[in-house]
Coordinates of C-alpha atoms and ligand atoms in Angstrom, one line a residue:
X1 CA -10.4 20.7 13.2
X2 CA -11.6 17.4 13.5
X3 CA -10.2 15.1 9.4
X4 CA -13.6 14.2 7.8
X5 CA -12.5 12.6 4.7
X6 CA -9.3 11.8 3.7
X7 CA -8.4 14.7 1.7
X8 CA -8.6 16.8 5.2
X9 CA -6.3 14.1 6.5
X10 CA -3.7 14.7 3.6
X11 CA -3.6 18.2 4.6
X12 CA -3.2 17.6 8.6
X13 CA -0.2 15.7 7.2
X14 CA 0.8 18.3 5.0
X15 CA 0.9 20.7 7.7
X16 CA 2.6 18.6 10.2
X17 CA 5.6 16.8 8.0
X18 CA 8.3 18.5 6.7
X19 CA 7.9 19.2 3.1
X20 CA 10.6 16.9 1.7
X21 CA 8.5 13.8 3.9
X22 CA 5.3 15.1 2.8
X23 CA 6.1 15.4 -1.0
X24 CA 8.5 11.8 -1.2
X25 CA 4.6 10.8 0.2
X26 CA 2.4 12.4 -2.0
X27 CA 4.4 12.4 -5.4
X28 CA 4.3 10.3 -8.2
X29 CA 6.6 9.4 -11.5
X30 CA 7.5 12.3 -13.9
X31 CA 4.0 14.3 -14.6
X32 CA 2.0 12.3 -12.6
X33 CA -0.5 11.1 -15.0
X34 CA -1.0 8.1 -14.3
X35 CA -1.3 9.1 -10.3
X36 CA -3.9 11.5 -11.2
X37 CA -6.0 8.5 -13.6
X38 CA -5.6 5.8 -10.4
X39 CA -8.2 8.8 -8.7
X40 CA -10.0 10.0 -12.2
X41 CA -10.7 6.4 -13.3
X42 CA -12.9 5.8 -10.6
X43 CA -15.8 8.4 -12.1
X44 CA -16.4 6.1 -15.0
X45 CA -18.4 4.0 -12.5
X46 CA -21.6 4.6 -11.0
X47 CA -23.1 3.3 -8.1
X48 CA -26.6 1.5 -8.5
X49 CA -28.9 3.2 -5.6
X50 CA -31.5 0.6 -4.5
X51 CA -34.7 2.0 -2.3
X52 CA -36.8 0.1 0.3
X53 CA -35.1 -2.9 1.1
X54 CA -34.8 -3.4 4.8
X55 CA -31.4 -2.9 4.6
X56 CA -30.1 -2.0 7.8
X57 CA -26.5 -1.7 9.1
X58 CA -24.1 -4.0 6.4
X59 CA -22.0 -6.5 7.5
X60 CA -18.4 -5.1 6.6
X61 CA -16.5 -8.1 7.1
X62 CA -14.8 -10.6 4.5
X63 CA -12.5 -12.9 3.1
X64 CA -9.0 -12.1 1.1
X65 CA -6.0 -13.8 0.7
X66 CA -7.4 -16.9 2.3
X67 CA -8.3 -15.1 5.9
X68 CA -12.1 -13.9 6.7
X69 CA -11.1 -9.6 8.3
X70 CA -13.5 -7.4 9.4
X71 CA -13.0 -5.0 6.6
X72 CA -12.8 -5.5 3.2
X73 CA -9.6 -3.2 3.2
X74 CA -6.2 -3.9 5.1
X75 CA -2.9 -1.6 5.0
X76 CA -0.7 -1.9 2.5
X77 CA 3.3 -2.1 2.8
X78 CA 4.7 1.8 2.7
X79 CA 8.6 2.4 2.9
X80 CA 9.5 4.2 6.3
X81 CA 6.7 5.1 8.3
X82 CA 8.4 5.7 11.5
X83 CA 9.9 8.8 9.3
X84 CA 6.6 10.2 9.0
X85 CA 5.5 9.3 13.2
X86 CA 7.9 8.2 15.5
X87 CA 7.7 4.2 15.8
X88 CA 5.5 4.9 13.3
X89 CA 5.5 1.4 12.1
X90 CA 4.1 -0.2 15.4
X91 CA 1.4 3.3 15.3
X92 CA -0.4 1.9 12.4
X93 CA 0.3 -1.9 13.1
X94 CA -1.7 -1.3 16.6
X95 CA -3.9 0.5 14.7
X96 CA -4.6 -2.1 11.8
X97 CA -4.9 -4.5 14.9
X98 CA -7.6 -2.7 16.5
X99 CA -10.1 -2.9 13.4
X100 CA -9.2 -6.6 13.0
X101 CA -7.1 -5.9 9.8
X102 CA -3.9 -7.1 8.5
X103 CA -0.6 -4.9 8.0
X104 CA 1.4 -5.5 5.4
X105 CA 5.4 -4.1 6.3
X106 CA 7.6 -2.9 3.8
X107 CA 11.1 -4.2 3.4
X108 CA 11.9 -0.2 4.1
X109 CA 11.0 -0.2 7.2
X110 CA 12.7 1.4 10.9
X111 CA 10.3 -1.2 12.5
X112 CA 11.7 -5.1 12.6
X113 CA 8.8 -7.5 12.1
X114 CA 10.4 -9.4 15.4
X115 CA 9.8 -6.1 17.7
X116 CA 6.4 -5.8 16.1
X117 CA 5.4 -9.5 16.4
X118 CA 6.3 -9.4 20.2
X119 CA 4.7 -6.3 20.9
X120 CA 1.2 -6.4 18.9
X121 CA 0.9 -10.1 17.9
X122 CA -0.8 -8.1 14.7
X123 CA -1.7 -9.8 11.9
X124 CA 1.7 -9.0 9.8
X125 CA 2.2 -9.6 6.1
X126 CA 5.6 -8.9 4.5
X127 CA 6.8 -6.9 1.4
X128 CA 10.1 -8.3 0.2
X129 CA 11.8 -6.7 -3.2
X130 CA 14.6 -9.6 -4.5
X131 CA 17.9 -8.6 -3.5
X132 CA 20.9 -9.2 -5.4
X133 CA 21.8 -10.8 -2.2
X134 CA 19.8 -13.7 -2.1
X135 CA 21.4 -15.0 1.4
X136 CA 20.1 -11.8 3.0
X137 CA 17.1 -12.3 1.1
X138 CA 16.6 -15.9 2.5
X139 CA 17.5 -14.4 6.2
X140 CA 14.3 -12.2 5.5
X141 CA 12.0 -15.1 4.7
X142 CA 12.8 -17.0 7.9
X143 CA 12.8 -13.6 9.7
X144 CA 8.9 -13.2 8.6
X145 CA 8.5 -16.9 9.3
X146 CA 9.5 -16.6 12.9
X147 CA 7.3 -14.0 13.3
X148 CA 4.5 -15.5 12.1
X149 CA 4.1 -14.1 8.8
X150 CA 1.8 -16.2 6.4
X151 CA 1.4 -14.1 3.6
X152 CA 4.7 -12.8 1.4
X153 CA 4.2 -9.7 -1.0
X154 CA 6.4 -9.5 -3.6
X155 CA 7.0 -6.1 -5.2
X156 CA 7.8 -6.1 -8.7
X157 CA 7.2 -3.4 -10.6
X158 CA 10.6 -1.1 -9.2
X159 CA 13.2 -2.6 -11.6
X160 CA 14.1 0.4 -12.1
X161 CA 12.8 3.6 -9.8
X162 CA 11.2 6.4 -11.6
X163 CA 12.3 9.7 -11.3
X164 CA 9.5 11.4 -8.9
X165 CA 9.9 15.1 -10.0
X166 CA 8.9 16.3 -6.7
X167 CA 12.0 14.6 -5.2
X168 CA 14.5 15.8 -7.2
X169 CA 13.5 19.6 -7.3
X170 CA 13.2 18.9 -3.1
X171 CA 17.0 17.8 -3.7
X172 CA 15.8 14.5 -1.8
X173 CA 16.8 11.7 -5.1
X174 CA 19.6 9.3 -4.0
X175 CA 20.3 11.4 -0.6
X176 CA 22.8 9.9 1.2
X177 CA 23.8 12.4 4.5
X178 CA 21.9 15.1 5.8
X179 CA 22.2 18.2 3.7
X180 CA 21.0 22.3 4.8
X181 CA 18.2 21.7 2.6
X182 CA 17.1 18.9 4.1
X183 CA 17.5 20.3 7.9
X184 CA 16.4 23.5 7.0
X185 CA 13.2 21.7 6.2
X186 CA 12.7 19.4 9.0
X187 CA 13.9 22.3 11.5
X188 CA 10.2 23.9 10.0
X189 CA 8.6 21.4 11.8
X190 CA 9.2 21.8 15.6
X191 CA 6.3 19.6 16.4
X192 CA 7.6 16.6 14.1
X193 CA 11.1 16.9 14.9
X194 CA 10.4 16.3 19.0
X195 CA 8.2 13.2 17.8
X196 CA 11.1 12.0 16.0
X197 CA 13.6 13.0 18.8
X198 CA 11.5 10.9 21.4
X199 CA 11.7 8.0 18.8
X200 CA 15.7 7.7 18.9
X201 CA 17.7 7.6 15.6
X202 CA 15.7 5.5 12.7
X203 CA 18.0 3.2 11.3
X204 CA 16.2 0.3 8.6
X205 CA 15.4 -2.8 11.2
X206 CA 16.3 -5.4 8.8
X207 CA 19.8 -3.9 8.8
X208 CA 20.6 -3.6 12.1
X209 CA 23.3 -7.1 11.6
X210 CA 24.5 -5.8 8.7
X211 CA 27.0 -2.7 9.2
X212 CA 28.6 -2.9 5.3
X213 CA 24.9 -0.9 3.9
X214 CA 25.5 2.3 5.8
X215 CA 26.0 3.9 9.3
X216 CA 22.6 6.2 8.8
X217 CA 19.0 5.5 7.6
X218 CA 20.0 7.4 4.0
X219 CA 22.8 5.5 3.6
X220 CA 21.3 2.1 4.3
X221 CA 18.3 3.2 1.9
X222 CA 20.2 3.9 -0.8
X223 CA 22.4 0.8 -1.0
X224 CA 19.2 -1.2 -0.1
X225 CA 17.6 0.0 -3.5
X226 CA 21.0 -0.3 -4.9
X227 CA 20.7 -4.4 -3.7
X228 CA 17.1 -4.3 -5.6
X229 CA 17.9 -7.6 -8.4
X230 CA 16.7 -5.2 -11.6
X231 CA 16.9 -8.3 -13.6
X232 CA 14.1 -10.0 -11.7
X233 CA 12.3 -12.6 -13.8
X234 CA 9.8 -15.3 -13.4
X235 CA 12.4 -18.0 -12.8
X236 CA 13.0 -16.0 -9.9
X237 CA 9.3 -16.3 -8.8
X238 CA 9.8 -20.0 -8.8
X239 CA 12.8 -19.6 -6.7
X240 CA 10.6 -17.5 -4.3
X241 CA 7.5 -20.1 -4.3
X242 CA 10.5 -23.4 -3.4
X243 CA 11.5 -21.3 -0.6
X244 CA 8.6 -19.8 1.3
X245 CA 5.8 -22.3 2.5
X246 CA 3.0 -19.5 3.1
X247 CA 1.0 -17.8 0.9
X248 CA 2.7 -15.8 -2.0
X249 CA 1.2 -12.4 -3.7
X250 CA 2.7 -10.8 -6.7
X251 CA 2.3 -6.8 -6.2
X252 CA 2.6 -4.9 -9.2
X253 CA 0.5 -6.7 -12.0
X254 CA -1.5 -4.4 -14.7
X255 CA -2.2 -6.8 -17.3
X256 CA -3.9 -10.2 -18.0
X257 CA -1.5 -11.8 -19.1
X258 CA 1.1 -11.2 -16.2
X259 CA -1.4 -12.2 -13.7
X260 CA -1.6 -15.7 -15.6
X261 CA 2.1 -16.1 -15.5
X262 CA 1.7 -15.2 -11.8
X263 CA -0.7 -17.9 -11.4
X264 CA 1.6 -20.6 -13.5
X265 CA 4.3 -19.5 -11.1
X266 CA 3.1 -20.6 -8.0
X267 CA 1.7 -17.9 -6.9
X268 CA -1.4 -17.5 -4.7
X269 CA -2.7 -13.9 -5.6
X270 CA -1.9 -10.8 -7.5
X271 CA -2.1 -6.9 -6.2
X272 CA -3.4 -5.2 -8.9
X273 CA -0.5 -2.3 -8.9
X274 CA 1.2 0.6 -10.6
X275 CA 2.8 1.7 -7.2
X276 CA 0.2 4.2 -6.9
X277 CA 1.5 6.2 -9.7
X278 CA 5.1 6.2 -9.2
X279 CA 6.4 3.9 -11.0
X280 CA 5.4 3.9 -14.9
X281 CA 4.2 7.0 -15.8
X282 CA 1.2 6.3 -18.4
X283 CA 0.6 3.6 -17.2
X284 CA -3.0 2.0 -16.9
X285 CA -5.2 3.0 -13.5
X286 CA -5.6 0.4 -11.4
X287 CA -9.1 0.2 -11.2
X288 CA -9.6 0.5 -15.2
X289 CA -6.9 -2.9 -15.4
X290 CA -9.5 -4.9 -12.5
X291 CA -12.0 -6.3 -15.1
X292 CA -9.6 -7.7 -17.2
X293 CA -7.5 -9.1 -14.8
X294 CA -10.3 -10.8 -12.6
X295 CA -11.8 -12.5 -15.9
X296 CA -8.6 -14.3 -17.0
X297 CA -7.7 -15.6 -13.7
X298 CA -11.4 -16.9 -12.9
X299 CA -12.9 -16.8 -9.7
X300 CA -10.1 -18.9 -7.8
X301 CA -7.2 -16.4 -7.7
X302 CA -6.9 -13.7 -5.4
X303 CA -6.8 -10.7 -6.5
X304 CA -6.2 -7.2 -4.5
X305 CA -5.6 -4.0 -5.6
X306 CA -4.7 -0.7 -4.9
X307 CA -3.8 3.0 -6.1
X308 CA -5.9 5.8 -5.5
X309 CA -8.1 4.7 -2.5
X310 CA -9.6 7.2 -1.0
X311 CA -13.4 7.1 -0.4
X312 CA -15.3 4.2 0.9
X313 CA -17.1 4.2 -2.4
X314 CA -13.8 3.4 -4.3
X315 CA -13.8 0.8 -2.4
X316 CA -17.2 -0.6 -3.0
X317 CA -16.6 0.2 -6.8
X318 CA -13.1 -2.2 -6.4
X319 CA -15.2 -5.0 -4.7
X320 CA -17.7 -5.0 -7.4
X321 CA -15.6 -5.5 -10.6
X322 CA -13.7 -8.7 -8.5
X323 CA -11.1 -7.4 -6.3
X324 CA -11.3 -9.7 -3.1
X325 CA -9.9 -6.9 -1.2
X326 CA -8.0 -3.4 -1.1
X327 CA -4.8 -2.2 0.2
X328 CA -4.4 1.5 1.4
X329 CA -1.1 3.1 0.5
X330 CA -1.2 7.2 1.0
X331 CA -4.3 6.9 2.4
X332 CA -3.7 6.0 6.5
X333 CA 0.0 7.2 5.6
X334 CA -1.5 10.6 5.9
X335 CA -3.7 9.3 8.7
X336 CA -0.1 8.5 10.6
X337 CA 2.1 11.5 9.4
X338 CA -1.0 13.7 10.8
X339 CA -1.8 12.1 14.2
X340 CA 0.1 8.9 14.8
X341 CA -2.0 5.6 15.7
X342 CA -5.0 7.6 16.0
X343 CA -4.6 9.4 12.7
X344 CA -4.3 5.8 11.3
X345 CA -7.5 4.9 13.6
X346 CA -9.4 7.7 12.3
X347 CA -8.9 6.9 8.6
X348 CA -9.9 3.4 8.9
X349 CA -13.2 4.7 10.6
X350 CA -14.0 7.0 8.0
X351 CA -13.4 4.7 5.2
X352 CA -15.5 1.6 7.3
X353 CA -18.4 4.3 7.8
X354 CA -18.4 5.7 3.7
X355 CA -18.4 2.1 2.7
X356 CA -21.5 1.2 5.3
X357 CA -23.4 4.1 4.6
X358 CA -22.7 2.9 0.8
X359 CA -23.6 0.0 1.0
X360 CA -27.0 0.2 2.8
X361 CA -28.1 3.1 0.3
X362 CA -27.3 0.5 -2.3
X363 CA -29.3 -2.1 -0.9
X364 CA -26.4 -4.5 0.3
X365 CA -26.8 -6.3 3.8
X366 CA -23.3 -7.2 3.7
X367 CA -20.2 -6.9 1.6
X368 CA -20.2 -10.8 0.4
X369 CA -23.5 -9.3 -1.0
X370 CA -22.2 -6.9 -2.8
X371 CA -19.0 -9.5 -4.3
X372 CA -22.4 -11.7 -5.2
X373 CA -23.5 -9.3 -6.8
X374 CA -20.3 -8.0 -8.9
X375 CA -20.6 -5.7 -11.6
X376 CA -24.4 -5.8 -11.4
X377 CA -24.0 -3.1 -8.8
X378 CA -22.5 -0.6 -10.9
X379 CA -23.3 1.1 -14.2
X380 CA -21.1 3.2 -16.7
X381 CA -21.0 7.2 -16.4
X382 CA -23.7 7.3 -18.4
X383 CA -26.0 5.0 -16.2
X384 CA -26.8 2.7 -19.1
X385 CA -24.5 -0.4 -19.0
X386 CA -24.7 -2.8 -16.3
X387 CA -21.2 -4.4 -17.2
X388 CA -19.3 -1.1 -18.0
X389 CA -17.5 -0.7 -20.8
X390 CA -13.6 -0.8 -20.4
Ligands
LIG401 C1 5.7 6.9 0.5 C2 5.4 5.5 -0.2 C3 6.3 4.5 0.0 C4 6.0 3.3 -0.6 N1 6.8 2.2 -0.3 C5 6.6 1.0 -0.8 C6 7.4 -0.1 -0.5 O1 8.3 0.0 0.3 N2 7.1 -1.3 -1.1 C7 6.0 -1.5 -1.9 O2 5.8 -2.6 -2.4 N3 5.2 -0.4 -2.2 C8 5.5 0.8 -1.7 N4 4.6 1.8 -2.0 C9 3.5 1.6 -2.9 C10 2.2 1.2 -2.1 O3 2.3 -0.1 -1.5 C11 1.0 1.2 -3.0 O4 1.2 0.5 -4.1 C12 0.5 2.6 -3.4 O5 0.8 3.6 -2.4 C13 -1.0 2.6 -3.7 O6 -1.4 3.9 -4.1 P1 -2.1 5.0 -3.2 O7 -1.0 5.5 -2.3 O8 -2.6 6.0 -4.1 O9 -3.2 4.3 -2.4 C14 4.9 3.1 -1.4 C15 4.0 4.1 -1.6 C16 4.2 5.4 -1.0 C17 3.2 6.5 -1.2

C-alpha cells in the first residue's frame, strides 16, 4: 500500500529494517519526553484559515542559509544511512537533488562526500563533530572543501551521548563486533539483508586512510564517538570559523543566549536542535525554543531548526515563528529504510504537497508570504492570540 503520510512511511520502514536499525532510528534519550514534546508542542499552534483570496497554487521555494531552494525544507545530516538502504547515502542525495534541495551528510556516514560529489554534483553540506584529533579534523574540512561544500554544520549538543533505552535493552550500546542478537535480527529481514549484500561491506568513508579506528563499521563507530572532543567550547568555535572559509552553522542551540554566543563566534546560522530527542531528555521542544531564539538574534541570522517534522503544516507553523528553513531527520530516514531513493522521493512529495495545500487554504501565494507574514499566521490553541503565548 501506497505511504500517504509519513507515519505510514515509519511503518514501511518498520517492517522492512531489522529491529535493532529500526529502533537506533526511531528512539530517543531515557523516557523519551522530550522526543515526544518536539511532536506535542506543535498543537499549541493554530493555523489562521483565510477564504476567498485568489490564491491559487503557492510558490514553495525560498531562501536559507544564504541559497534561494525550491522547498523551504532540505535533509538533515543522519549517521549511517547506507545501513538502513544500501548506498543509502547517494539514495537520498539523488533524491534531495531531484527536488532542488540541499543534503546535509553526517560525519557517520558509509558514503565519502568525494564519491558523492562526483557522482550527483548535489548540493552537499557537511556535519562535522570536533575530534580530539584535530589533524583528522582539518583533513575533513579540506575534504568537504574539495567537494564543493559551502556550508559546515557543526553538531554540538553530543558531549556526552545519552543513553537511548531502546538501544541498550536491543543489546545495540557501544557494539563493537557482530553478536547472535544482532544477526539473529538482521537474518529476520531477508529483503534488507540482500540490499545490503548487493551494497558490499559498509565501512565509515571518512575512514577508509585510517586503519588504527577499526577493521569493521562498529568498530570504526565506536572509536569515532570515542574521538568526539567532550570538552568542546566556544574557543573552539573560533578555531572552526579561522579555518573554514564557507559558511558555518551551529546545530544544537535551545536557548537565546547560546544562539548570541553563536553569533559573537563567527558563526553564520544556528539549527535550532535537541537532536530530535536524543540527546537531553527534558529538554525544551524545538519548536516551543523558535520565538525566543529568532527575537534575540534579529532578523539577520539564520536560523533552522528541526525535531519532530512530520506534516507539511509543522513546517508552515516553523516558517511562521522565524525559522528560515527546516531540516528533516527521521522523517525521509524512514522514507529510505522503506524504499530507498524513491522512499526518500516520496516523502519529500508528500511533505511539498501538505505544505501547498496549507498554504493556499491559508491564503498564502507563496512561502516568502507566509515568512512576511510571521506569527500573524498563526494563533494560540485557543484561537485568541495572534502572537502566541510561549
Ligand atoms: C538515526 C539518527 C542518526 C543521527 N545522526 C546524526 C549525526 O550523525 N549528526 C548530527 O548532527 N545529528 C544526527 N542526528 C540528529 C538529526 O540531525 C536531527 O537533529 C534529528 O533527527 C531531528 O529530529 P527528527 O528526527 O525528529 O526530525 C541523527 C538522528 C537520527 C534519528
Amino acid at each position: 500500500m501506497t505511504p500517504v503520510n509519513i507515519d505510514d512511511m515509519r511503518k514501511a520502514a518498520r517492517r522492512r529494517l531489522p529491529k535493532i536499525f529500526f529502533d537506533y532510528i526511531d528512539g530517543g534519550a531515557f523516557g523519551e519526553a522530550t522526543m515526544r514534546a518536539n511532536r506535542e508542542d506543535f498543537a499549541r499552534y493554530r493555523l489562521e484559515q483565510s477564504v476567498l483570496t485568489g490564491v491559487d497554487a503557492a510558490d514553495l521555494s525560498t531562501t536559507y542559509l544564504g541559497t534561494r531552494h525550491a522547498l523551504p525544507f532540505m535533509l538533515g545530516p543522519v549517521g549511517f544511512l547506507g545501513l538502513y538502504a544500501g548506498n543509502g547515502e547517494m539514495k537520498a542525495t539523488k533524491a534531495a537533488h531531484a527536488a532542488g534541495i540541499p543534503l546535509c551528510l553526517s560525519t557517520f556516514s558509509i558514503a565519502s562526500l568525494a564519491d558523492l560529489h562526483a557522482e550527483t554534483g548535489a548540493d552537499l553540506h557537511f556535519q562535522l563533530y570536533i575530534l580530539k584529533d584535530r589533524g583528522l579534523c582539518a583533513e575533513l574540512l579540506r575534504t568537504a572543501e574539495d567537494a564543493g561544500v559551502d556550508t559546515l554544520h557543526l553538531t554540538v549538543d553530543t558531549a556526552v551521548t545519552a543513553v537511548r533505552e531502546r538501544d541498550v535493552r536491543n543489546g545495540f550500546r557501544s557494539l563493537e563486533r557482530l553478536t547472535p542478537g544482532l544477526l539473529l535480527s538482521m537474518a529476520r529481514r531477508p529483503r534488507w539483508c540482500l540490499d545490503m549484500a548487493r551494497a558490499g561491506t559498509p565501512k565509515v568513508g571518512m575512514l577508509r586512510e585510517r586503519p588504527a579506528f577499526g577493521g569493521n563499521i562498529l568498530q570504526q563507530a565506536a572509536n569515532l564517538s570515542r574521538n568526539i572532543d567532550k570538552t568542546l567550547c566556544w574557543r573552539d568555535v573560533e578555531w572552526l570559523r579561522r579555518n573554514w572559509k564557507g559558511k558555518l552553522v551551529i546545530k544544537g542551540v535551545l536557548s537565546a543566549a547560546d544562539a548570541l554566543s553563536a553569533r559573537k563566534h563567527g558563526a553564520d546560522a544556528v539549527v535550532v536542535s535537541n537532536h530530535g530527542g536524543r540527546q537531553l531528555d527534558g529538554a525544551s521542544s524545538t519548536i516551543a525554543a523558535l520565538p525566543a531564539i529568532r527575537e534575540a538574534v534579529g532578523p539577520e541570522m539564520g536560523v533552522m531548526i528541526d525535531g519532530g517534522f512530520r506534516r507539511g503544516s509543522d513546517i508552515v507553523k516553523a516558517l511562521a515563528l522565524g525559522a528560515d528553513g527546516v531540516m528533516l531527520g527521521r522523517a525521509y530516514t524512514y522514507g529510505l529504510a522503506a524504499s530507498g531513493r524513491p522512499g526518500v522521493e516520496r516523502v519529500i512529495a508528500l511533505l511539498r504537497d501538505e505544505i501547498e495545500i496549507t498554504l493556499t487554504l491559508m491564503g498564502l501565494a507563496s512561502v516568502d508570504a507566509l515568512k512576511r507574514k510571521g506569527r500573524a499566521a498563526l494563533t494560540d490553541a485557543g484561537g485568541r492570540l495572534r502572537a502566541p503565548v510561549r
